[in-house]
Amino acid sequence: MRLFIALVPPAEILEDLKNVQAEMAGGQTRPSASAQAGWDRQTGTLLVRRSPWKASGPEQLHLTLQFLGDDINLHRKEEIRKKLQEVGPRHVPFEIKPAGMGAFPSPARASVVWAGVQGAGLEGLAQDLASALSSLGIRRDKPFSPHITLLRSKIPQSAQEMMKPMAGRAWSEKNWVAGEFVLFESHAALGGREHIQVQKYPLGGDGEK
C-alpha cells in the first residue's frame, strides 16, 4: 500500500484553493500544438484534444510532509503508525501562511502547478518526521518543498499564461493554524486515487486522535 504524511487545510482554505483553480482555468490557453492536435487517419480531420491539465479534487488538496513508499505491508504500516506518535508531542500548533504560485519542474514546461505556503514550524516538523522515520530505514525521496498541488499534466506544458492571474500575490489572504498531521493510506481508484486517513497526530498531543 502507499502511505504518506500530510497537513490538511481547513474548509475555508480548501474553498480558496478551489477558487484559485477556477481562476487559473479562466487564464488557461490551449496546449502546445504537439500536445493538442492529432490527425484522424480515416477522415483526414485534425482533432483538437481536451486540455491536459487535471485539477486536484478536494480530498487531494493537502500539504505533503513526507511520502513513505508504495509497497508498505501491514506490519510496516503499524511500525510507522507507532513511530509517528513520538513526533506530535515535540511540536506545538503553528501558523501557515499562503504564498505565491509555482510549477514543477518550471512554469515554461510544467507537469505540476502548485500553491506555495510558508510557516515557521513547517521545516522543523518535516525534519523531525524525516529523522524519526529514518530509524525505520525510510528516507525522504526528495528535499522538502512545502506546497499544495493544484493541477497536473501527464504531458509537460507551459503554465505561464495560466498562472498570470495569480502573479505577484499570495493565493489567499487567510492564514490557518496547523494543529495536527495525518497519516494517509492511498489506493488506486477510478479516475485517480482514493486517500484514507489512517490516524491523526495532534501537535502537542499524544497521537491518539
CSV table of C-alpha atoms in Angstrom, one decimal:
chain,number,residue,atom,x,y,z
A,1,MET,CA,0.0,0.0,0.0
A,2,ARG,CA,1.0,3.6,-0.5
A,3,LEU,CA,1.5,5.8,2.6
A,4,PHE,CA,2.2,9.5,3.1
A,5,ILE,CA,2.0,12.1,5.8
A,6,ALA,CA,0.3,15.4,5.2
A,7,LEU,CA,-1.3,18.5,6.7
A,8,VAL,CA,-5.0,19.1,5.7
A,9,PRO,CA,-6.2,22.7,5.3
A,10,PRO,CA,-9.5,23.7,6.9
A,11,ALA,CA,-12.6,24.0,4.9
A,12,GLU,CA,-12.3,27.8,4.2
A,13,ILE,CA,-8.8,27.3,2.9
A,14,LEU,CA,-9.9,24.5,0.7
A,15,GLU,CA,-12.6,26.8,-0.7
A,16,ASP,CA,-9.9,29.4,-1.6
A,17,LEU,CA,-7.8,26.7,-3.3
A,18,LYS,CA,-10.8,25.7,-5.4
A,19,ASN,CA,-11.3,29.4,-6.3
A,20,VAL,CA,-7.7,29.6,-7.4
A,21,GLN,CA,-8.1,26.5,-9.6
A,22,ALA,CA,-11.1,28.2,-11.3
A,23,GLU,CA,-9.3,31.5,-11.7
A,24,MET,CA,-6.3,29.8,-13.4
A,25,ALA,CA,-8.7,27.8,-15.7
A,26,GLY,CA,-10.0,31.2,-16.8
A,27,GLY,CA,-6.5,32.2,-17.9
A,28,GLN,CA,-5.7,28.9,-19.5
A,29,THR,CA,-4.6,28.7,-23.1
A,30,ARG,CA,-4.7,25.7,-25.3
A,31,PRO,CA,-1.9,23.1,-25.1
A,32,SER,CA,1.1,23.3,-27.4
A,33,ALA,CA,0.3,22.2,-31.0
A,34,SER,CA,2.2,18.9,-30.4
A,35,ALA,CA,0.0,18.1,-27.4
A,36,GLN,CA,-3.3,19.4,-28.5
A,37,ALA,CA,-3.7,18.1,-32.1
A,38,GLY,CA,-3.8,14.8,-33.8
A,39,TRP,CA,-5.0,13.5,-37.2
A,40,ASP,CA,-7.8,11.1,-37.8
A,41,ARG,CA,-6.2,8.9,-40.4
A,42,GLN,CA,-9.5,7.7,-41.8
A,43,THR,CA,-11.1,11.1,-42.4
A,44,GLY,CA,-8.0,13.3,-42.6
A,45,THR,CA,-9.6,15.6,-39.9
A,46,LEU,CA,-7.5,17.5,-37.4
A,47,LEU,CA,-8.6,16.5,-33.9
A,48,VAL,CA,-8.3,19.0,-31.0
A,49,ARG,CA,-7.9,17.3,-27.7
A,50,ARG,CA,-9.1,18.4,-24.3
A,51,SER,CA,-6.7,20.3,-22.1
A,52,PRO,CA,-4.1,18.0,-20.5
A,53,TRP,CA,-4.5,19.7,-17.1
A,54,LYS,CA,-6.3,17.8,-14.4
A,55,ALA,CA,-7.3,19.7,-11.2
A,56,SER,CA,-6.8,18.1,-7.8
A,57,GLY,CA,-10.0,17.2,-6.1
A,58,PRO,CA,-10.9,18.5,-2.6
A,59,GLU,CA,-9.5,15.3,-1.0
A,60,GLN,CA,-6.2,15.8,-2.8
A,61,LEU,CA,-5.7,19.3,-1.6
A,62,HIS,CA,-3.2,18.6,1.2
A,63,LEU,CA,0.3,19.6,2.1
A,64,THR,CA,2.5,16.5,1.9
A,65,LEU,CA,5.2,16.4,4.6
A,66,GLN,CA,6.7,13.1,3.5
A,67,PHE,CA,6.0,10.3,1.0
A,68,LEU,CA,6.7,6.9,2.7
A,69,GLY,CA,6.5,4.5,-0.2
A,70,ASP,CA,4.3,2.4,-2.5
A,71,ASP,CA,4.9,-1.1,-1.2
A,72,ILE,CA,4.3,-0.9,2.5
A,73,ASN,CA,2.8,-4.0,4.2
A,74,LEU,CA,0.6,-4.1,7.3
A,75,HIS,CA,3.4,-4.8,9.7
A,76,ARG,CA,5.4,-1.9,8.4
A,77,LYS,CA,2.4,0.3,8.5
A,78,GLU,CA,1.9,-0.4,12.2
A,79,GLU,CA,5.6,0.3,12.9
A,80,ILE,CA,5.2,3.7,11.1
A,81,ARG,CA,1.9,4.5,12.9
A,82,LYS,CA,3.6,3.9,16.3
A,83,LYS,CA,6.8,5.8,15.5
A,84,LEU,CA,4.8,8.9,14.5
A,85,GLN,CA,3.2,9.0,17.9
A,86,GLU,CA,6.6,10.2,19.2
A,87,VAL,CA,6.7,13.2,16.9
A,88,GLY,CA,3.5,15.1,17.7
A,89,PRO,CA,4.2,15.9,21.4
A,90,ARG,CA,7.5,17.5,20.4
A,91,HIS,CA,5.8,20.3,18.5
A,92,VAL,CA,3.1,23.0,19.1
A,93,PRO,CA,0.5,24.2,16.6
A,94,PHE,CA,1.8,26.8,14.2
A,95,GLU,CA,0.5,29.3,11.7
A,96,ILE,CA,0.7,28.6,8.0
A,97,LYS,CA,0.6,31.5,5.5
A,98,PRO,CA,-0.3,31.3,1.8
A,99,ALA,CA,2.5,32.3,-0.5
A,100,GLY,CA,2.9,32.5,-4.3
A,101,MET,CA,2.3,30.1,-7.1
A,102,GLY,CA,4.8,27.8,-8.8
A,103,ALA,CA,5.3,24.8,-11.1
A,104,PHE,CA,7.4,21.7,-11.3
A,105,PRO,CA,9.9,21.5,-13.0
A,106,SER,CA,9.3,25.1,-14.3
A,107,PRO,CA,6.4,27.3,-15.4
A,108,ALA,CA,7.7,27.1,-19.0
A,109,ARG,CA,7.5,23.3,-19.0
A,110,ALA,CA,5.2,22.2,-16.2
A,111,SER,CA,3.8,18.9,-15.1
A,112,VAL,CA,2.5,20.2,-11.8
A,113,VAL,CA,1.2,23.6,-10.8
A,114,TRP,CA,1.1,24.3,-7.1
A,115,ALA,CA,0.2,26.8,-4.4
A,116,GLY,CA,3.0,27.7,-2.1
A,117,VAL,CA,2.9,28.0,1.7
A,118,GLN,CA,5.1,29.4,4.5
A,119,GLY,CA,5.2,28.6,8.2
A,120,ALA,CA,7.9,28.9,10.9
A,121,GLY,CA,7.1,25.4,12.1
A,122,LEU,CA,6.9,23.6,8.8
A,123,GLU,CA,10.5,22.8,8.2
A,124,GLY,CA,11.1,21.7,11.8
A,125,LEU,CA,8.1,19.3,11.7
A,126,ALA,CA,9.2,17.9,8.3
A,127,GLN,CA,12.8,17.4,9.6
A,128,ASP,CA,11.6,15.7,12.8
A,129,LEU,CA,9.4,13.3,10.8
A,130,ALA,CA,12.3,12.5,8.5
A,131,SER,CA,14.6,11.8,11.4
A,132,ALA,CA,12.1,9.6,13.2
A,133,LEU,CA,11.3,7.6,10.1
A,134,SER,CA,15.0,7.2,9.2
A,135,SER,CA,15.2,5.0,12.3
A,136,LEU,CA,12.9,2.6,10.4
A,137,GLY,CA,15.0,2.8,7.3
A,138,ILE,CA,12.6,5.2,5.5
A,139,ARG,CA,14.4,8.1,3.7
A,140,ARG,CA,13.0,11.2,2.1
A,141,ASP,CA,12.7,10.7,-1.7
A,142,LYS,CA,13.3,14.4,-2.4
A,143,PRO,CA,14.0,17.7,-0.5
A,144,PHE,CA,11.1,19.1,1.4
A,145,SER,CA,9.3,21.9,-0.6
A,146,PRO,CA,6.1,23.0,1.1
A,147,HIS,CA,3.3,23.3,-1.5
A,148,ILE,CA,-0.3,22.1,-2.3
A,149,THR,CA,-0.7,20.6,-5.8
A,150,LEU,CA,-3.5,22.2,-7.8
A,151,LEU,CA,-3.1,20.9,-11.3
A,152,ARG,CA,-1.3,18.0,-13.0
A,153,SER,CA,-0.5,17.2,-16.6
A,154,LYS,CA,0.9,13.9,-18.0
A,155,ILE,CA,2.4,16.0,-20.9
A,156,PRO,CA,4.7,18.9,-19.9
A,157,GLN,CA,3.0,22.2,-20.8
A,158,SER,CA,3.7,25.9,-20.4
A,159,ALA,CA,1.7,27.1,-17.4
A,160,GLN,CA,2.9,30.7,-17.8
A,161,GLU,CA,-0.4,32.1,-19.2
A,162,MET,CA,-2.5,30.1,-16.8
A,163,MET,CA,-0.5,31.4,-13.8
A,164,LYS,CA,-0.7,35.1,-14.9
A,165,PRO,CA,-3.9,35.9,-12.9
A,166,MET,CA,-2.0,34.9,-9.7
A,167,ALA,CA,1.3,36.7,-10.5
A,168,GLY,CA,2.8,38.7,-7.7
A,169,ARG,CA,0.3,37.9,-5.0
A,170,ALA,CA,-0.5,35.2,-2.5
A,171,TRP,CA,-3.2,32.8,-3.4
A,172,SER,CA,-5.2,33.6,-0.3
A,173,GLU,CA,-5.2,36.3,2.4
A,174,LYS,CA,-6.2,33.8,5.1
A,175,ASN,CA,-3.7,32.2,7.4
A,176,TRP,CA,-4.5,29.0,9.3
A,177,VAL,CA,-3.2,27.1,12.2
A,178,ALA,CA,-1.8,23.6,11.7
A,179,GLY,CA,-2.8,21.6,14.8
A,180,GLU,CA,-2.2,18.1,13.6
A,181,PHE,CA,-0.6,16.0,10.9
A,182,VAL,CA,-2.2,12.9,9.3
A,183,LEU,CA,-1.0,9.5,8.1
A,184,PHE,CA,-2.8,8.7,4.9
A,185,GLU,CA,-3.2,5.4,3.0
A,186,SER,CA,-3.7,5.8,-0.7
A,187,HIS,CA,-5.3,3.3,-3.2
A,188,ALA,CA,-5.8,3.4,-6.9
A,189,ALA,CA,-9.4,4.3,-7.8
A,190,LEU,CA,-11.5,5.1,-10.9
A,191,GLY,CA,-10.2,8.4,-12.3
A,192,GLY,CA,-7.3,8.8,-9.8
A,193,ARG,CA,-6.5,7.8,-6.2
A,194,GLU,CA,-8.5,7.5,-3.0
A,195,HIS,CA,-6.8,8.8,0.2
A,196,ILE,CA,-7.9,7.3,3.5
A,197,GLN,CA,-6.9,8.9,6.8
A,198,VAL,CA,-5.2,6.2,9.0
A,199,GLN,CA,-4.5,8.3,12.0
A,200,LYS,CA,-4.3,11.9,13.1
A,201,TYR,CA,-1.4,13.1,15.3
A,202,PRO,CA,-2.1,16.3,17.3
A,203,LEU,CA,0.8,18.7,17.7
A,204,GLY,CA,1.5,18.8,21.4
A,205,GLY,CA,-0.8,15.8,21.9
A,206,ASP,CA,-0.5,12.0,22.3
A,207,GLY,CA,-1.1,10.9,18.7
A,208,GLU,CA,-4.3,9.0,19.5
A,209,LYS,CA,-6.8,11.4,18.0
